[in-house]
Every structure is written in C-alpha cells, then in structure tokens.
Tab-separated table of C-alpha atoms and ligand atoms in Angstrom:
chain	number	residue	atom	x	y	z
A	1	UNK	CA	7.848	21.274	-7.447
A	2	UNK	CA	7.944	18.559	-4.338
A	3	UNK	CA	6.080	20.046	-1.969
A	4	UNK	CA	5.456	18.556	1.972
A	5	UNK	CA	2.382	19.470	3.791
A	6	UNK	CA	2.066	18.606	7.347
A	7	UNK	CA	0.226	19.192	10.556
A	8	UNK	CA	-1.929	17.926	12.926
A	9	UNK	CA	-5.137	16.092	12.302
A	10	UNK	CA	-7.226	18.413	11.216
A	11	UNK	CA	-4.993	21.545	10.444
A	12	UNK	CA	-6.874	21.458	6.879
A	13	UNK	CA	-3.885	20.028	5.450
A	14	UNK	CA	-6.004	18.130	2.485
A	15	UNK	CA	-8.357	21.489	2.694
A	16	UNK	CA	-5.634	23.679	1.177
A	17	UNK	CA	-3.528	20.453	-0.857
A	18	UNK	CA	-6.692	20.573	-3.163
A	19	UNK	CA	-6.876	24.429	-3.625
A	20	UNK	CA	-2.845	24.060	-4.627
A	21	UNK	CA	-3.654	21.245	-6.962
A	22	UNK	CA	-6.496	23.172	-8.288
A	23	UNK	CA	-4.461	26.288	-9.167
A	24	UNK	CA	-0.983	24.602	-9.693
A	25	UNK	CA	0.344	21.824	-11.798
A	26	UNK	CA	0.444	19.708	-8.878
A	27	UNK	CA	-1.112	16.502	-7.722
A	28	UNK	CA	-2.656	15.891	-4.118
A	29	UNK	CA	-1.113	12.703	-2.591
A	30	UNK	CA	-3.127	12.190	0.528
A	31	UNK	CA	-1.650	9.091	2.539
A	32	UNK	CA	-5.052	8.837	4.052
A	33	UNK	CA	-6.878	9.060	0.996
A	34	UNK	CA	-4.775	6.575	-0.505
A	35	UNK	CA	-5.677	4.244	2.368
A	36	UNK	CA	-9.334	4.707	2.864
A	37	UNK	CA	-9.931	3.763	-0.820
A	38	UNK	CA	-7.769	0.860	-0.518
A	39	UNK	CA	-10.399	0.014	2.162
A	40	UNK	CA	-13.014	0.430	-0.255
A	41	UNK	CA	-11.524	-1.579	-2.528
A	42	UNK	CA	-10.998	-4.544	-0.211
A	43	UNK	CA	-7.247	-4.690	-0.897
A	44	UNK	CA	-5.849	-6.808	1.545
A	45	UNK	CA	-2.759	-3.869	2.422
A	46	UNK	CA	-5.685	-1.673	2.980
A	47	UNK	CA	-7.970	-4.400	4.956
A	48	UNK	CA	-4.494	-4.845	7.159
A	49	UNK	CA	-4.399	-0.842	7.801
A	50	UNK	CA	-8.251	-0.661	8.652
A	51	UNK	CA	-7.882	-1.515	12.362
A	52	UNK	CA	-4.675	0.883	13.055
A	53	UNK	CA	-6.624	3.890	11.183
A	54	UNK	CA	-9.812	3.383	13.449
A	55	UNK	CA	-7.636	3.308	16.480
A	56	UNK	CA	-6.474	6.641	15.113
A	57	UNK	CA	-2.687	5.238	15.395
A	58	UNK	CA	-0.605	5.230	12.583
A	59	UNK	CA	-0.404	1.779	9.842
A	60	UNK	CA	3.092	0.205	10.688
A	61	UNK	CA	5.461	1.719	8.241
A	62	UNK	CA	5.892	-1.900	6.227
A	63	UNK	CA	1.861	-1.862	5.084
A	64	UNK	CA	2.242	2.064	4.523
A	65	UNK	CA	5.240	2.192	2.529
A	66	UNK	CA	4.167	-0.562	0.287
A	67	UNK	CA	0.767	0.943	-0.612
A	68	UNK	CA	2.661	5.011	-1.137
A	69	UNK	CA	5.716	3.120	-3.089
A	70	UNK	CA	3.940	3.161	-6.274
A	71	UNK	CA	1.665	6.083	-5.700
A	72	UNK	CA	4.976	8.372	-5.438
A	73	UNK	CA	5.756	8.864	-9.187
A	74	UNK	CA	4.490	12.308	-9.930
A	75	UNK	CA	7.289	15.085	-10.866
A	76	UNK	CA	4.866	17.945	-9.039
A	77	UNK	CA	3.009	16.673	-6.274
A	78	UNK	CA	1.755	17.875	-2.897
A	79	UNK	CA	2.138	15.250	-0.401
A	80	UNK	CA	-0.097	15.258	2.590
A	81	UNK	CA	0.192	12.344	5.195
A	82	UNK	CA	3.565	10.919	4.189
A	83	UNK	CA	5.955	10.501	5.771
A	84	UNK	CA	4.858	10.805	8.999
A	85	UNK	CA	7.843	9.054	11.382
A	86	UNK	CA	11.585	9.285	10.753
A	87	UNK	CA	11.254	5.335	9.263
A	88	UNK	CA	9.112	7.013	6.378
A	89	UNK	CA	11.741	10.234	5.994
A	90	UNK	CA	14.285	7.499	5.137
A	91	UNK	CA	12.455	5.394	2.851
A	92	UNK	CA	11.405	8.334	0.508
A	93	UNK	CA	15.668	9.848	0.715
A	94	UNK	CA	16.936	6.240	-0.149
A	95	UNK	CA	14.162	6.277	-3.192
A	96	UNK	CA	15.458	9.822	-4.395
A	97	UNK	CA	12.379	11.569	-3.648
A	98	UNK	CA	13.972	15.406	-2.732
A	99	UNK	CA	11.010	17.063	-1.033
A	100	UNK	CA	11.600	21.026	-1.754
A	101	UNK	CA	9.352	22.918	0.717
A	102	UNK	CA	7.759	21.725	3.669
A	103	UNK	CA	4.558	23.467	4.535
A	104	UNK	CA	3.938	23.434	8.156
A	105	UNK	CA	0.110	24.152	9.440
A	106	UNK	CA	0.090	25.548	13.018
A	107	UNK	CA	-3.218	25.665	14.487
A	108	UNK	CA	-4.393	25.314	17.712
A	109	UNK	CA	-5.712	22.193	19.872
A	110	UNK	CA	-9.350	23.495	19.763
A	111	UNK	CA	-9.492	24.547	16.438
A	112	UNK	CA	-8.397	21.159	15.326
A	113	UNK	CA	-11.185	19.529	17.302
A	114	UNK	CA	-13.989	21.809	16.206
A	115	UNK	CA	-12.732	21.271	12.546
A	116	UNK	CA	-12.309	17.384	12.711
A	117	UNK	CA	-15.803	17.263	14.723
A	118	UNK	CA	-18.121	19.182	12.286
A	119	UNK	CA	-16.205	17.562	8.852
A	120	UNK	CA	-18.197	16.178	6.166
A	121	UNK	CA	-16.686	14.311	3.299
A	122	UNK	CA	-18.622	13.519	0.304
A	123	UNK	CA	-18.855	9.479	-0.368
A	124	UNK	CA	-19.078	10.122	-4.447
A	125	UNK	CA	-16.251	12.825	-5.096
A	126	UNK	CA	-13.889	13.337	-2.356
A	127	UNK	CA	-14.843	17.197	-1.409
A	128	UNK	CA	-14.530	18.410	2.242
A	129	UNK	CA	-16.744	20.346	3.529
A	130	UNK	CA	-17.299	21.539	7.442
A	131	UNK	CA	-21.162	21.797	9.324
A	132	UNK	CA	-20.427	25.129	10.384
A	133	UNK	CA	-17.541	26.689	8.182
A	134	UNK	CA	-17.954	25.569	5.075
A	135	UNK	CA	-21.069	24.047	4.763
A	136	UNK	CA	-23.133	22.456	1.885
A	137	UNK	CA	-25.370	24.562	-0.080
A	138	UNK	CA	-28.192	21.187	0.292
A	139	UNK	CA	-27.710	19.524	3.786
A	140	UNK	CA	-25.792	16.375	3.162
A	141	UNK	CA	-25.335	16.592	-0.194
A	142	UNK	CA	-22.346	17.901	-2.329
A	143	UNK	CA	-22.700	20.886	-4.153
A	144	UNK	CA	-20.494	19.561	-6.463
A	145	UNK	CA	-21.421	15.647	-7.856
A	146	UNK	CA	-24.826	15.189	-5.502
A	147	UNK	CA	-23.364	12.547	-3.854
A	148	UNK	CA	-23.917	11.705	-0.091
A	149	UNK	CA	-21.593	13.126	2.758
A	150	UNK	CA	-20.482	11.093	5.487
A	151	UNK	CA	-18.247	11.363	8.967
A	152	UNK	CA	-15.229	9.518	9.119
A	153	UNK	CA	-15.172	6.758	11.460
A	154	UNK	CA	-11.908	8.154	13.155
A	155	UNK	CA	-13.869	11.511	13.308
A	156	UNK	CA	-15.449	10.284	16.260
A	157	UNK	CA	-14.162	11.996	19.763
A	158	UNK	CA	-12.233	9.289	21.576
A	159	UNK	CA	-10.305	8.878	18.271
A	160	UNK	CA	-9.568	12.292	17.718
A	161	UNK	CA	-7.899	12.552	21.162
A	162	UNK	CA	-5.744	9.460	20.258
A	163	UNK	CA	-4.381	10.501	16.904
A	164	UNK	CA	-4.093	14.293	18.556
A	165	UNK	CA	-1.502	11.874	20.650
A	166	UNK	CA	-0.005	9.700	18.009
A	167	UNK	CA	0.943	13.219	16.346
A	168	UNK	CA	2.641	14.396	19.281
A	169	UNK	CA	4.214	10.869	19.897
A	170	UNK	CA	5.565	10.263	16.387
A	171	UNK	CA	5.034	12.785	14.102
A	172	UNK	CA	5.790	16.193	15.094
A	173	UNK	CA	9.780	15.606	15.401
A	174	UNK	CA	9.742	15.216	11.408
A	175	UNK	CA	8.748	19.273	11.728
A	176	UNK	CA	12.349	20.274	13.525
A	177	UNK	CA	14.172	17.669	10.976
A	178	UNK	CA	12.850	19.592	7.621
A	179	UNK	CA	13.735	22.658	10.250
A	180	UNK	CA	17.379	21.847	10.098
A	181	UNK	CA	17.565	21.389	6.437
A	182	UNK	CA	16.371	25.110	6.170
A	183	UNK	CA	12.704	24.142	3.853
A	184	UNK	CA	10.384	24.289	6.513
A	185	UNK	CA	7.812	27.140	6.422
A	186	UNK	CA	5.525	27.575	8.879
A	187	UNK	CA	2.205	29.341	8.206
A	188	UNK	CA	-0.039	30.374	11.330
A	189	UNK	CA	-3.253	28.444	9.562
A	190	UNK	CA	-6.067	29.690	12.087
A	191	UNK	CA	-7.938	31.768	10.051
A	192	UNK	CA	-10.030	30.769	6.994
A	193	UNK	CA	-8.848	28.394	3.970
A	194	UNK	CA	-8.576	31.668	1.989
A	195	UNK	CA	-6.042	33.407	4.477
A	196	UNK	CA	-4.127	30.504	4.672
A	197	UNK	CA	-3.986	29.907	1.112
A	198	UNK	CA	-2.821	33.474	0.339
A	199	UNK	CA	0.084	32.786	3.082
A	200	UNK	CA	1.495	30.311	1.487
A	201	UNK	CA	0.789	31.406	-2.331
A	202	UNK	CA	2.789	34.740	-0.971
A	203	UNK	CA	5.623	32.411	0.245
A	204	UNK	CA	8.970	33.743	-2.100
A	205	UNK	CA	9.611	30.344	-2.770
A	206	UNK	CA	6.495	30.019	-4.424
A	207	UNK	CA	6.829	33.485	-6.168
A	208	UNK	CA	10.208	32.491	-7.585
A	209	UNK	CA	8.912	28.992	-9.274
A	210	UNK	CA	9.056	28.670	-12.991
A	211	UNK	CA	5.427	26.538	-12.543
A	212	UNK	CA	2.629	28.487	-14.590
A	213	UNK	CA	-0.448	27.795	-12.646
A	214	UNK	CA	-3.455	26.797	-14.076
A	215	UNK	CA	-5.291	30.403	-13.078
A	216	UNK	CA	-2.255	32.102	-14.874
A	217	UNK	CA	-0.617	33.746	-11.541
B	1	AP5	P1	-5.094	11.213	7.371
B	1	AP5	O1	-6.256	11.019	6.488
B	1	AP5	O2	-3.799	11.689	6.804
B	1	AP5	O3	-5.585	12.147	8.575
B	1	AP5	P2	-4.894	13.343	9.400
B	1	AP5	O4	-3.459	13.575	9.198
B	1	AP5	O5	-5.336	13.046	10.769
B	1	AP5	O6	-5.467	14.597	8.778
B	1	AP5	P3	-6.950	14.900	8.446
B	1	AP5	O7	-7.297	14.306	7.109
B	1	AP5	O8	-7.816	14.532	9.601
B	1	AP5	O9	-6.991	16.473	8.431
B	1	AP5	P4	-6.505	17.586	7.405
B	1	AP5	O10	-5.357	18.300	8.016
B	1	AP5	O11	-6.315	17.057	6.018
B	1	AP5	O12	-7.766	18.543	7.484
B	1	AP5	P5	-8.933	18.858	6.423
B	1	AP5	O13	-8.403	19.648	5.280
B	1	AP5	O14	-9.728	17.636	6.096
B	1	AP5	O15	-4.748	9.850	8.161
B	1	AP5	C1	-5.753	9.034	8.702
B	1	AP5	C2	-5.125	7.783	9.305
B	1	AP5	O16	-4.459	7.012	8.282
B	1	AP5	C3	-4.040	8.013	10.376
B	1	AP5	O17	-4.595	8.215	11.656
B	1	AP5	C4	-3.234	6.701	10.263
B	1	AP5	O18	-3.874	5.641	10.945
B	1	AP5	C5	-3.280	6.401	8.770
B	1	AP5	N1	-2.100	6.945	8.039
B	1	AP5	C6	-2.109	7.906	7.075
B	1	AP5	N2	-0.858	8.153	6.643
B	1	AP5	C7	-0.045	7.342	7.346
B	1	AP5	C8	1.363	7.159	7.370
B	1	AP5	N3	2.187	7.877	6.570
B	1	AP5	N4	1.879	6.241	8.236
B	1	AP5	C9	1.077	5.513	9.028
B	1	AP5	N5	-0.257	5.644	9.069
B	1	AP5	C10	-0.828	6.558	8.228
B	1	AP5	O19	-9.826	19.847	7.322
B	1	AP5	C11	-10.480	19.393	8.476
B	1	AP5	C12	-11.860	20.085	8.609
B	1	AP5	O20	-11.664	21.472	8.846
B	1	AP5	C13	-12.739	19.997	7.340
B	1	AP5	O21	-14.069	19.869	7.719
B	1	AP5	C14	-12.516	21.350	6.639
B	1	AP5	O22	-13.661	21.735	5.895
B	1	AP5	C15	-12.257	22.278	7.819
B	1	AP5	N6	-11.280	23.300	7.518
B	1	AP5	C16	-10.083	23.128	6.877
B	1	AP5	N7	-9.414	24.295	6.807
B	1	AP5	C17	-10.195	25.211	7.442
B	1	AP5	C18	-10.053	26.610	7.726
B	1	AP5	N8	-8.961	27.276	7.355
B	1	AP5	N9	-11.038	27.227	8.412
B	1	AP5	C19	-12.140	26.555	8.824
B	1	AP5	N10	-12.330	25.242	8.589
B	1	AP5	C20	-11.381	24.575	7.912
C-alpha cells in the first residue's frame, strides 16, 4: 500500500500520516521531517537545505532527492512532502516507486494559517499538537515523552505567506497530474483530525485492501 498525501502547508497532512501509520502497517515518510533532522544532525545535505526551508521555498530538487533516495525503501509507506514539483514525480517513476492513492487535503486559506500559527511540535518525540485545537494536557510539555515543545522557525507569519505561495507556484499542478491517472481522492479536511480520518478510512479503496491494520479493522 503506496499511499501519497498532499496539501498545503498546514492541511494536517503529517496530523493524519501518523494516525494511518498508527492504525495501518504503514510508515510515515515526512520529506520535512526527514530534513529538519538532517539539520539536527549537522549533515551537510541538510545544512545546504536549512536556508531554502527558512525562506519557506522548496530545497532544489538535487539536495532533496539525494537525502529521500535512500529513505524510499519501505513496501507500505505514507509519503507526505515528496514529491512536491513535476522534477520529483519523475525521479520516483524512473526509480519504480508506483504510488497507489493520492490523498488530497482541501482546506481553506485561513484554516491553514490558524493551524500553522498555533502548532507546537515536541523537540523529544515528534508529536504535533495545536495551542487551541489540540492542546497539551501540561503547557509546553508532551503528554506523551515530557519533552519540550517548540514553533518551527518557518511557522513564523512572513514565512507562512511565502510557502502558502511556493505551493501555489510549484506544487499544486502535481494534484491535476495524479487527477489524470484516476488515484487522486480528494477529502474536504476542514473539520477535526477525527472527521477527516474517518473520510479517508471510509475511502473503498481503503475498504478493499488486503492490509490488516494494527486495531484489527
Ligand atoms: P514540510 O515539513 O513538508 O511542511 P509543509 O508541507 O509546509 O507541511 P506542514 O508540515 O507545515 O503541515 P502539515 O500539512 O503536515 O500539517 P500538520 O499535520 O503539522 O516542509 C517544510 C519545508 O521543507 C518546505 O517549505 C521546503 O523548504 C522543504 N521541503 C520539504 N519537502 C520538500 C521537497 N519534496 N522538495 C523541496 N523542498 C522540500 O498540522 C498543522 C497544525 O494543524 C498542527 O498544529 C495540528 O495539530 C493542527 N491540525 C492538523 N489537523 C487538524 C484538524 N483536522 N483540525 C484542527 N487542527 C488540526
């Protein structure tokens, strides 16, 4: 099960990748993810991409494909971030990589912005969390590991704007692309993570997979 998640920054993409990887034999393969702990691990591909990702405009596609090449080697995954340009697209069809289903989150402008503005990641485990819709149960703290949570530098509002821009720009033609190979879904993903979720666990496609997932649905 290959399964695409896009959207714009801030559609809660990564919010609903983890509840599928939670519930599914799938992995989350978050592009950003990847990249922000290449940052924290001084790699030099990820000390090349820091500059780009605080602009909030995308890595050029020869730093980006280098560091995804070898995290691409799941059999189930949900990818979230990659590819985002029609360079990318190629690069994972000449590799083999058939993406199945291509989940696409349509939200609206201000939703995005309120979401991105109020998110909180933790520094220890990874978990998102949101200051007004899902907060912590302790004020900066995860409920999960204790660790600290922190605002991502390209959380900040002139950035948002410019990767709001950069989706437009570059990213948002991949959605009529996966159209014309008939595996795009769109699911309307304004309401809560829950709603969402239920959209897309409701999807036939997902119905008709052979995958047991780990809850036993
Ligand atoms: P990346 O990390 O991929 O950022 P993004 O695509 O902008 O997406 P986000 O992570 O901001 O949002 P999301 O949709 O995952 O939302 P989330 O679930 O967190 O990329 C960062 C940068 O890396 C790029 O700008 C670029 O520079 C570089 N990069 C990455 N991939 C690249 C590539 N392939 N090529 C070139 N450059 C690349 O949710 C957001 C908030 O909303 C959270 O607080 C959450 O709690 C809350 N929330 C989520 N869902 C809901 C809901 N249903 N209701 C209420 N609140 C919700």
């Amino acid at each position: 099960m290959k399964i695409l998640i896009m959207g714009p920054p801030g559609a809660g993409k990564g919010t609903i990748a983890e509840m599928l990887q939670e519930n599914f034999d799938v992995v989350h393969l978050s592009s950003g993810d990847i990249l922000r702990d290449a940052i924290k691990e001084n790699n030099p591909l990820g000390m090349k991409a820091k500059a780009f990702m605080e602009k909030g405009v995308l890595v050029p596609d020869e730093i980006i494909i280098e560091i995804m090449k070898e995290k691409i080697n799941a059999d189930a995954f949900v990818l979230d971030g990659f590819p985002r340009n029609l360079v990318q697209v190629k690069k994972l069809e000449d590799a083999d990589i058939k993406i199945d289903i291509v989940l696409n989150l349509q939200v609206s402008e201000e939703t995005v912005i309120s979401r991105i503005s109020g998110r909180r990641i933790c520094a220890q485990c990874g978990k998102i969390y949101h200051l007004k819709n899902m907060p912590p149960k302790k004020e900066d703290i995860c409920d999960v590991c204790n660790g600290k949570l922190y605002q991502r530098e390209d959380d900040k509002p002139q950035t948002i704007k410019e990767r709001l821009n950069t989706y437009r720009e570059q990213t948002e033609e991949l959605v009529k692309y996966y159209d014309e190979k008939n595996i795009l879904e769109n699911i309307d993903a304004g309401g809560n993570k829950e709603t969402t979720y239920d959209k897309i666990t409701g999807l036939e496609w997902l119905k008709k997979r052979k995958y047991k997932s780990k809850a036993g649905l």
